[in-house]
């Protein structure tokens, strides 16, 4: 997530938010619309604050984020639950990639 | 995240979506607040997922605006299960009808067997049973219980000494003992006739043997009456002595007749409660008020229900309360004496030989003590006093 903050720092508002986060010790994902990702080994991945499903196959899942995409690679993917801002993915997870455009 | 355990009860469907932009479909579904789970990719263009039944109208709206098509693969959960049960209700009804008919047939009478009875007695028994309603094809439930049938049969049919009634499964077995047993073959072994009790001989009829005593002789107990050894002393012949020797005998009877006797009799008031019995718990189904009889007798009848050879844990119980009343019978002295005589006579008939004749009756003593009439009666009886005593050979 460090790489993400570097690119977001360009915007004025983002800079302010980052400041607030640093000074007020507030959780980054709430203030800055960052995804909160929880993984249980390679079995589960739980992503909050995503913006929608872009692509879904059993080897690759692409999620839209506020800024950029999140690419998850692996095999035998099954979406256990999907809600507007949350997704729970099951399968053999090999890579989690942030793609910034 | 939403709890999913209620889905099973409200019902859910498996949906297949195909076409371009299936991911967009999922996005719009979730944005509309539909609950979607277990999404899987099938091939390149199709997705399968699960969703709740109640969301199907929303799904249709969303699908119309998208490039996808959906088909429903199958439904799961209680609503679908229930639908299937209704669809196959014929089987269910058939199963219950089958169990019910077996249950009914298990509680019917399928056979009546009478053992050890002469044809006439058997016919009488069968006729009597028919009158009582014990017939092949009747439900056991409506019949009297085994003890009652036994009592009624013994009461109604004269020839029966005893009848054992047993219900084995669906068959009644009647074990009969008749009064008229085949006559025993008379003993032909060599014998004397001796006296059974002390008496004065009044009549002699000797068929075989040599009479030792004469009419009007006094004989003691065990005295030789008719000898089985006949012929001359040099050439004796041993036979089986036979004959009827009647003698006058005496009996003394002591009877006591209370002047006042208390009886309890049923006055006809009765109340019946019906129960269904599950294991040991009785649940009343008819009759809820306990009768307020001061003096009563309780009678409980339990009718078991059968399924094939098994007794079901459910049975039908009937409880009857019969009101009783105390009745006091008061005799005058005269009545008491008459009653005492009657009792003494019937007692005497048991003690004396069969076919005995009472020729004299005399009250020796009569007194009233503690509300009781005490009688001492002397009887003169004429009866057969002869009995056989075998001659031991080689003496």
Coordinates of C-alpha atoms in Angstrom, one line a residue:
Chain A
X1 CA 0.0 0.0 0.0
X2 CA 3.0 2.2 0.3
X3 CA 3.3 2.5 -3.5
X4 CA -0.4 3.5 -3.7
X5 CA 0.1 6.4 -1.3
X6 CA 3.0 7.6 -3.3
X7 CA 1.0 8.0 -6.5
X8 CA -2.1 9.5 -4.7
X9 CA 0.0 12.1 -3.1
X10 CA -0.2 14.1 -6.3
X11 CA -3.7 15.3 -5.6
X12 CA -4.3 18.1 -3.2
X13 CA -7.2 16.5 -1.3
X14 CA -5.3 13.3 -1.0
X15 CA -2.4 15.2 0.6
X16 CA -4.7 16.7 3.1
X17 CA -6.3 13.3 3.9
X18 CA -2.9 11.8 4.3
X19 CA -2.0 14.5 6.7
X20 CA -5.1 14.0 8.7
X21 CA -4.5 10.3 8.8
X22 CA -0.9 10.9 10.1
X23 CA -1.8 13.4 12.6
X24 CA -5.2 12.1 13.9
X25 CA -4.1 8.5 13.7
X26 CA -7.3 7.5 11.8
X27 CA -7.5 4.3 9.7
X28 CA -6.3 4.9 6.2
X29 CA -8.9 2.8 4.4
X30 CA -11.8 4.8 5.8
X31 CA -10.4 8.2 5.0
X32 CA -8.6 7.5 1.8
X33 CA -10.9 5.0 0.1
X34 CA -8.2 2.4 0.0
X35 CA -9.0 -1.3 -0.2
X36 CA -8.7 -3.3 3.0
X37 CA -7.5 -6.8 2.1
X38 CA -7.5 -9.7 4.4
X39 CA -6.0 -13.0 3.4
X40 CA -6.1 -16.4 5.0
X41 CA -3.1 -18.1 3.7
X42 CA -3.7 -18.8 0.0
X43 CA -7.2 -20.0 0.6
X44 CA -9.3 -16.9 1.1
X45 CA -9.0 -13.3 0.2
X46 CA -11.4 -10.8 1.5
X47 CA -11.5 -7.3 0.0
X48 CA -13.4 -4.3 1.3
X49 CA -13.8 -1.0 -0.5
X50 CA -13.7 -2.3 -4.0
X51 CA -15.6 -0.6 -6.7
X52 CA -16.9 -3.5 -8.8
X53 CA -16.0 -6.6 -10.7
X54 CA -14.2 -6.1 -14.0
X55 CA -13.3 -9.6 -15.0
X56 CA -13.8 -12.9 -13.4
X57 CA -12.5 -16.3 -14.5
X58 CA -11.4 -19.2 -12.4
X59 CA -7.7 -18.2 -12.8
X60 CA -7.9 -14.4 -12.6
X61 CA -10.1 -11.8 -10.9
X62 CA -9.9 -8.1 -11.7
X63 CA -11.4 -5.7 -9.3
X64 CA -11.9 -2.0 -9.8
X65 CA -10.6 0.3 -7.1
X66 CA -11.0 3.9 -6.5
X67 CA -7.6 4.4 -8.2
X68 CA -6.5 1.6 -10.4
X69 CA -7.2 -2.1 -10.4
X70 CA -6.5 -5.0 -8.2
X71 CA -5.5 -8.2 -10.0
X72 CA -5.6 -11.5 -8.2
X73 CA -4.1 -14.5 -9.9
X74 CA -4.4 -18.1 -9.0
X75 CA -6.7 -21.1 -9.7
X76 CA -10.1 -22.5 -8.9
X77 CA -11.6 -19.2 -8.0
X78 CA -15.1 -19.0 -6.6
X79 CA -16.7 -15.8 -5.4
X80 CA -18.2 -16.9 -2.0
X81 CA -20.0 -13.6 -1.4
X82 CA -20.2 -10.4 -3.3
X83 CA -21.7 -7.2 -1.9
X84 CA -21.4 -3.7 -3.4
X85 CA -18.2 -2.9 -1.5
X86 CA -17.1 -6.3 -0.3
X87 CA -16.0 -9.5 -2.0
X88 CA -14.9 -12.8 -0.6
X89 CA -12.9 -15.0 -2.9
X90 CA -12.0 -18.6 -2.5
X91 CA -9.4 -20.6 -4.3
X92 CA -5.7 -21.1 -4.7
X93 CA -4.3 -17.5 -4.6
X94 CA -0.9 -17.0 -6.1
X95 CA -0.5 -13.3 -6.8
X96 CA -2.2 -10.1 -5.7
X97 CA -1.2 -7.2 -8.0
X98 CA -2.0 -3.5 -7.8
X99 CA -2.3 -1.9 -11.2
X100 CA -2.0 1.8 -11.3
X101 CA -3.0 3.7 -14.5
Chain B
X1 CA -21.8 -10.0 5.9
X2 CA -25.3 -11.5 5.9
X3 CA -26.0 -14.7 7.7
X4 CA -26.9 -17.4 5.2
X5 CA -28.6 -20.1 7.3
X6 CA -32.1 -18.8 6.6
X7 CA -31.6 -19.2 2.9
X8 CA -32.4 -22.8 3.2
X9 CA -35.8 -22.1 4.6
X10 CA -36.8 -19.2 2.3
X11 CA -35.4 -21.1 -0.7
X12 CA -32.7 -20.2 -3.2
X13 CA -32.0 -20.9 -6.9
X14 CA -28.9 -21.7 -9.0
X15 CA -28.7 -19.3 -11.9
X16 CA -26.7 -19.5 -15.1
X17 CA -25.9 -16.2 -16.8
X18 CA -24.3 -16.1 -20.2
X19 CA -23.4 -13.5 -22.8
X20 CA -21.1 -10.6 -22.8
X21 CA -20.4 -8.7 -19.7
X22 CA -21.4 -11.2 -17.1
X23 CA -19.2 -9.4 -14.6
X24 CA -21.2 -6.2 -15.2
X25 CA -24.3 -8.1 -14.4
X26 CA -22.9 -9.2 -11.1
X27 CA -22.0 -5.7 -10.3
X28 CA -25.4 -4.3 -11.1
X29 CA -27.0 -7.1 -9.1
X30 CA -24.9 -6.3 -6.0
X31 CA -25.5 -2.6 -6.4
X32 CA -29.2 -3.3 -6.3
X33 CA -28.7 -5.0 -3.0
X34 CA -29.2 -8.6 -4.2
X35 CA -27.5 -11.2 -2.3
X36 CA -25.4 -13.4 -4.6
X37 CA -23.0 -16.1 -3.6
X38 CA -20.9 -19.0 -4.8
X39 CA -20.2 -17.4 -8.2
X40 CA -18.3 -19.7 -10.5
X41 CA -17.0 -19.3 -14.1
X42 CA -18.2 -22.0 -16.5
X43 CA -16.4 -21.9 -19.8
X44 CA -15.6 -18.4 -21.2
X45 CA -19.0 -16.8 -21.4
X46 CA -21.1 -18.2 -18.6
X47 CA -21.3 -17.8 -14.9
X48 CA -23.3 -19.7 -12.4
X49 CA -24.3 -18.3 -9.0
X50 CA -26.9 -18.7 -6.3
X51 CA -29.4 -16.2 -5.2
X52 CA -32.6 -15.9 -3.1
X53 CA -36.0 -16.7 -4.6
X54 CA -37.4 -13.4 -3.4
X55 CA -34.9 -11.5 -5.6
X56 CA -35.9 -13.1 -8.9
X57 CA -38.2 -10.1 -10.0
X58 CA -35.3 -7.7 -9.5
X59 CA -33.0 -10.1 -11.4
X60 CA -35.4 -10.0 -14.4
X61 CA -35.4 -6.2 -14.4
X62 CA -31.6 -6.0 -14.3
X63 CA -31.2 -8.7 -16.9
X64 CA -33.5 -6.9 -19.4
X65 CA -31.1 -3.9 -19.3
X66 CA -27.9 -6.0 -19.8
X67 CA -26.5 -8.0 -22.6
X68 CA -26.8 -11.3 -20.7
X69 CA -29.3 -14.0 -20.6
X70 CA -30.1 -16.1 -17.6
X71 CA -31.6 -19.5 -17.0
X72 CA -32.5 -21.1 -13.8
X73 CA -30.8 -24.4 -13.2
X74 CA -32.5 -25.6 -10.1
X75 CA -34.0 -24.6 -6.9
X76 CA -33.0 -25.6 -3.4
X77 CA -34.4 -25.2 0.1
X78 CA -37.7 -25.8 1.8
X79 CA -40.1 -24.3 -0.8
X80 CA -38.7 -26.6 -3.6
X81 CA -38.6 -29.6 -1.3
X82 CA -42.2 -28.9 -0.4
X83 CA -43.2 -28.6 -4.0
X84 CA -41.6 -31.9 -4.7
X85 CA -43.4 -33.5 -1.8
X86 CA -46.7 -32.3 -3.1
X87 CA -45.8 -33.5 -6.6
X88 CA -45.0 -36.9 -5.2
X89 CA -47.9 -36.9 -2.7
X90 CA -49.3 -39.9 -4.4
X91 CA -46.5 -41.9 -3.0
X92 CA -46.9 -40.4 0.4
X93 CA -50.6 -41.1 0.4
X94 CA -50.0 -44.6 -0.8
X95 CA -47.4 -45.2 1.9
X96 CA -49.8 -44.1 4.6
X97 CA -52.7 -46.0 3.1
X98 CA -50.5 -49.1 3.1
X99 CA -49.3 -48.7 6.7
X100 CA -52.9 -48.0 7.7
X101 CA -54.3 -51.1 6.0
X102 CA -51.6 -53.2 7.6
X103 CA -52.4 -51.7 10.9
X104 CA -56.1 -52.4 10.5
X105 CA -55.5 -56.0 9.3
X106 CA -53.1 -56.5 12.2
X107 CA -55.9 -55.7 14.6
X108 CA -58.5 -58.0 13.1
X109 CA -59.5 -61.5 14.0
X110 CA -58.1 -63.9 11.4
X111 CA -58.7 -67.2 12.9
X112 CA -60.7 -69.0 15.6
X113 CA -59.3 -72.4 16.6
X114 CA -61.0 -74.7 19.1
X115 CA -58.8 -77.4 20.5
X116 CA -59.7 -80.7 22.2
X117 CA -63.5 -80.3 21.8
X118 CA -66.1 -82.7 20.5
X119 CA -67.7 -81.6 17.3
X120 CA -70.9 -80.7 19.1
X121 CA -69.1 -78.6 21.7
X122 CA -67.1 -77.0 19.1
X123 CA -70.2 -76.0 17.2
X124 CA -71.8 -74.7 20.4
X125 CA -68.6 -72.6 21.1
X126 CA -68.5 -71.2 17.6
X127 CA -72.2 -70.3 17.7
X128 CA -71.8 -68.6 21.1
X129 CA -68.7 -66.8 19.8
X130 CA -70.7 -65.6 16.8
X131 CA -73.4 -64.3 19.1
X132 CA -70.7 -62.4 21.1
X133 CA -69.4 -61.0 17.8
X134 CA -66.1 -62.9 17.7
X135 CA -65.9 -63.6 14.1
X136 CA -63.2 -63.7 11.4
X137 CA -62.8 -60.2 10.1
X138 CA -63.9 -58.4 13.2
X139 CA -61.7 -55.8 14.7
X140 CA -60.3 -56.9 18.0
X141 CA -60.8 -53.5 19.3
X142 CA -64.6 -53.9 19.5
X143 CA -64.5 -57.4 21.1
X144 CA -64.5 -58.3 24.8
X145 CA -61.2 -59.0 26.3
X146 CA -59.9 -62.5 26.7
X147 CA -61.0 -62.9 30.3
X148 CA -64.6 -61.8 29.5
X149 CA -64.9 -64.1 26.6
X150 CA -63.7 -66.9 28.8
X151 CA -66.2 -66.1 31.5
X152 CA -69.1 -65.8 29.1
X153 CA -68.3 -69.0 27.4
X154 CA -68.1 -71.0 30.6
X155 CA -71.3 -69.4 31.8
X156 CA -73.2 -70.0 28.6
X157 CA -72.1 -73.5 27.5
X158 CA -73.1 -76.2 30.0
X159 CA -70.7 -78.8 28.7
X160 CA -67.6 -76.8 29.4
X161 CA -65.7 -77.4 32.6
X162 CA -63.1 -75.0 31.7
X163 CA -62.1 -73.1 28.6
X164 CA -58.7 -71.4 28.1
X165 CA -58.9 -68.4 25.8
X166 CA -55.7 -67.1 24.3
X167 CA -55.2 -64.5 21.7
X168 CA -52.1 -65.2 19.7
X169 CA -51.6 -62.4 17.2
X170 CA -54.8 -62.4 15.2
X171 CA -56.0 -65.9 16.1
X172 CA -58.1 -66.9 19.0
X173 CA -57.2 -70.3 20.5
X174 CA -59.7 -72.0 22.7
X175 CA -58.5 -74.8 24.8
X176 CA -61.5 -76.8 25.9
X177 CA -61.9 -79.2 28.8
X178 CA -65.3 -80.9 28.7
X179 CA -67.3 -82.2 31.6
X180 CA -68.1 -85.6 30.1
X181 CA -64.8 -87.3 29.9
X182 CA -64.8 -90.7 28.2
X183 CA -65.6 -93.4 30.8
X184 CA -62.7 -95.1 32.4
X185 CA -62.3 -98.7 31.6
X186 CA -63.4 -100.5 34.7
X187 CA -60.8 -102.1 36.7
X188 CA -60.9 -105.8 36.2
X189 CA -58.1 -106.7 38.5
X190 CA -59.1 -109.1 41.3
X191 CA -60.6 -107.2 44.2
X192 CA -62.7 -107.4 47.3
X193 CA -65.4 -104.9 48.2
X194 CA -64.9 -103.3 51.6
X195 CA -66.8 -100.6 53.4
X196 CA -65.9 -97.0 53.2
X197 CA -67.5 -95.9 56.4
X198 CA -69.4 -97.3 59.3
X199 CA -73.0 -98.0 58.5
X200 CA -76.0 -100.3 58.6
X201 CA -76.5 -102.2 55.4
X202 CA -79.9 -101.6 53.9
X203 CA -79.6 -103.1 50.4
X204 CA -77.2 -105.4 48.7
X205 CA -76.8 -106.3 45.1
X206 CA -73.8 -108.5 44.4
X207 CA -72.9 -109.0 40.8
X208 CA -69.8 -111.0 41.4
X209 CA -68.1 -112.4 44.4
X210 CA -69.2 -113.9 47.7
X211 CA -71.1 -111.7 50.1
X212 CA -69.8 -111.8 53.6
X213 CA -72.4 -109.5 55.3
X214 CA -76.2 -109.4 55.3
X215 CA -78.7 -106.6 55.2
X216 CA -79.1 -104.9 58.6
X217 CA -75.6 -105.8 59.6
X218 CA -73.5 -103.1 61.2
X219 CA -70.2 -102.7 59.5
X220 CA -67.2 -100.6 60.4
X221 CA -64.9 -98.8 58.2
X222 CA -62.7 -101.0 56.0
X223 CA -64.7 -104.2 56.8
X224 CA -64.9 -106.8 54.1
X225 CA -68.3 -106.8 52.4
X226 CA -68.0 -109.0 49.4
X227 CA -65.1 -111.3 48.9
X228 CA -63.3 -111.7 45.6
X229 CA -62.3 -115.3 46.5
X230 CA -65.0 -117.7 45.5
X231 CA -65.2 -121.5 45.1
X232 CA -64.4 -124.1 47.6
X233 CA -61.5 -123.9 50.0
X234 CA -59.6 -126.5 48.2
X235 CA -60.0 -124.9 44.8
X236 CA -60.3 -121.1 45.4
X237 CA -60.9 -118.8 42.4
X238 CA -60.0 -115.2 42.6
X239 CA -62.4 -112.8 40.8
X240 CA -63.1 -109.1 40.8
X241 CA -65.9 -108.6 43.2
X242 CA -68.6 -106.2 41.9
X243 CA -71.8 -104.9 43.4
X244 CA -73.7 -102.2 45.0
X245 CA -74.0 -102.2 48.7
X246 CA -76.1 -99.5 50.1
X247 CA -76.0 -98.6 53.8
X248 CA -77.3 -96.1 56.2
X249 CA -74.7 -93.7 57.3
X250 CA -74.8 -90.8 59.7
X251 CA -73.4 -87.3 59.4
X252 CA -73.3 -84.5 61.8
X253 CA -73.2 -81.0 60.4
X254 CA -72.4 -77.8 62.3
X255 CA -73.4 -74.5 60.7
X256 CA -73.4 -70.9 61.7
X257 CA -75.7 -68.4 60.2
X258 CA -75.2 -64.7 61.1
X259 CA -78.5 -62.9 61.6
X260 CA -77.1 -59.7 60.1
X261 CA -75.0 -59.7 57.0
X262 CA -73.6 -56.8 55.1
X263 CA -73.2 -56.9 51.4
X264 CA -71.9 -54.4 48.9
X265 CA -73.8 -54.4 45.7
X266 CA -73.6 -52.3 42.6
X267 CA -76.4 -49.9 42.3
X268 CA -76.1 -49.5 38.6
X269 CA -74.4 -46.1 38.6
X270 CA -71.3 -46.1 36.6
X271 CA -69.1 -43.7 34.7
X272 CA -66.5 -44.5 32.1
X273 CA -63.5 -42.5 31.0
X274 CA -61.5 -43.1 27.9
X275 CA -57.8 -42.6 27.5
X276 CA -55.2 -43.0 24.9
X277 CA -52.1 -44.5 26.5
X278 CA -48.7 -43.6 25.1
X279 CA -46.1 -45.7 26.8
X280 CA -47.0 -45.1 30.4
X281 CA -48.7 -41.8 30.0
X282 CA -52.5 -41.8 29.8
X283 CA -54.2 -38.9 28.0
X284 CA -57.9 -38.6 28.6
X285 CA -59.8 -38.3 25.4
X286 CA -63.4 -38.6 26.6
X287 CA -64.9 -38.2 30.1
X288 CA -63.1 -35.7 32.2
X289 CA -65.0 -35.6 35.5
X290 CA -64.0 -37.9 38.2
X291 CA -67.2 -39.4 39.7
X292 CA -67.9 -38.6 43.3
X293 CA -69.0 -42.0 44.4
X294 CA -68.4 -42.6 48.1
X295 CA -67.9 -46.3 47.5
X296 CA -66.9 -47.7 44.2
X297 CA -65.0 -50.2 42.3
X298 CA -62.6 -49.3 39.6
X299 CA -62.2 -51.4 36.4
X300 CA -59.5 -50.8 33.9
X301 CA -59.4 -52.3 30.4
X302 CA -56.5 -51.8 28.2
X303 CA -56.7 -52.7 24.6
X304 CA -53.3 -52.9 22.9
X305 CA -52.9 -52.0 19.2
X306 CA -50.8 -54.1 17.0
X307 CA -48.7 -53.5 13.9
X308 CA -48.0 -56.9 12.4
X309 CA -46.7 -58.9 15.4
X310 CA -45.5 -55.9 17.3
X311 CA -47.4 -54.2 20.0
X312 CA -47.6 -50.5 19.5
X313 CA -46.7 -48.2 22.3
X314 CA -50.1 -46.7 21.9
X315 CA -53.0 -48.4 23.5
X316 CA -56.6 -47.6 24.3
X317 CA -57.6 -47.5 28.0
X318 CA -61.0 -47.5 29.5
X319 CA -61.6 -46.9 33.1
X320 CA -65.0 -47.6 34.6
X321 CA -66.1 -46.6 38.1
X322 CA -69.0 -48.6 39.4
X323 CA -70.8 -47.2 42.4
X324 CA -71.4 -49.6 45.3
X325 CA -73.9 -49.7 48.0
X326 CA -73.9 -51.4 51.3
X327 CA -76.9 -53.6 51.9
X328 CA -77.8 -55.2 55.2
X329 CA -79.6 -58.5 55.2
X330 CA -81.4 -59.4 58.4
X331 CA -82.8 -62.8 59.2
X332 CA -85.3 -63.7 61.8
X333 CA -84.4 -66.7 63.8
X334 CA -86.7 -69.0 61.8
X335 CA -85.3 -67.8 58.5
X336 CA -81.8 -68.3 59.8
X337 CA -82.5 -71.8 60.8
X338 CA -84.0 -72.6 57.4
X339 CA -81.0 -71.0 55.7
X340 CA -78.7 -73.0 58.0
X341 CA -80.4 -76.2 57.0
X342 CA -80.0 -75.4 53.3
X343 CA -76.3 -74.7 53.8
X344 CA -75.8 -77.9 55.7
X345 CA -77.6 -79.9 53.1
X346 CA -75.5 -78.6 50.3
X347 CA -72.4 -79.2 52.3
X348 CA -73.5 -82.7 53.0
X349 CA -74.0 -83.4 49.3
X350 CA -70.4 -82.7 48.8
X351 CA -69.3 -85.0 51.6
X352 CA -71.5 -87.9 50.8
X353 CA -71.3 -90.3 47.9
X354 CA -72.9 -89.3 44.6
X355 CA -76.6 -90.4 44.5
X356 CA -76.8 -90.4 48.3
X357 CA -80.3 -90.0 49.7
X358 CA -81.1 -88.1 52.8
X359 CA -83.7 -89.9 54.8
X360 CA -83.6 -88.2 58.1
X361 CA -82.7 -84.8 59.5
X362 CA -82.7 -83.8 63.1
X363 CA -81.6 -80.7 64.7
X364 CA -79.6 -81.7 67.8
X365 CA -78.7 -78.3 69.1
X366 CA -79.7 -74.7 68.3
X367 CA -78.5 -71.6 69.9
X368 CA -77.9 -67.9 69.3
X369 CA -74.5 -66.6 70.1
X370 CA -73.0 -63.2 69.2
X371 CA -75.7 -62.5 66.6
X372 CA -75.2 -65.9 65.0
X373 CA -77.5 -68.9 64.9
X374 CA -75.5 -72.0 65.6
X375 CA -77.0 -75.3 64.4
X376 CA -75.9 -78.8 64.9
X377 CA -77.8 -81.2 62.6
X378 CA -77.7 -84.9 62.4
X379 CA -78.4 -86.6 59.1
X380 CA -79.3 -90.1 58.1
X381 CA -78.2 -90.9 54.7
X382 CA -78.4 -94.0 52.4
X383 CA -75.5 -94.3 50.1
X384 CA -73.2 -96.7 48.3
X385 CA -70.6 -97.7 50.8
X386 CA -68.6 -100.3 48.8
X387 CA -65.2 -99.6 47.5
X388 CA -62.7 -101.9 45.8
X389 CA -59.7 -103.3 47.5
X390 CA -57.4 -105.2 45.2
X391 CA -56.3 -108.7 46.2
X392 CA -52.6 -109.1 46.1
X393 CA -51.8 -112.1 44.1
X394 CA -49.6 -114.9 45.5
X395 CA -50.9 -114.5 49.0

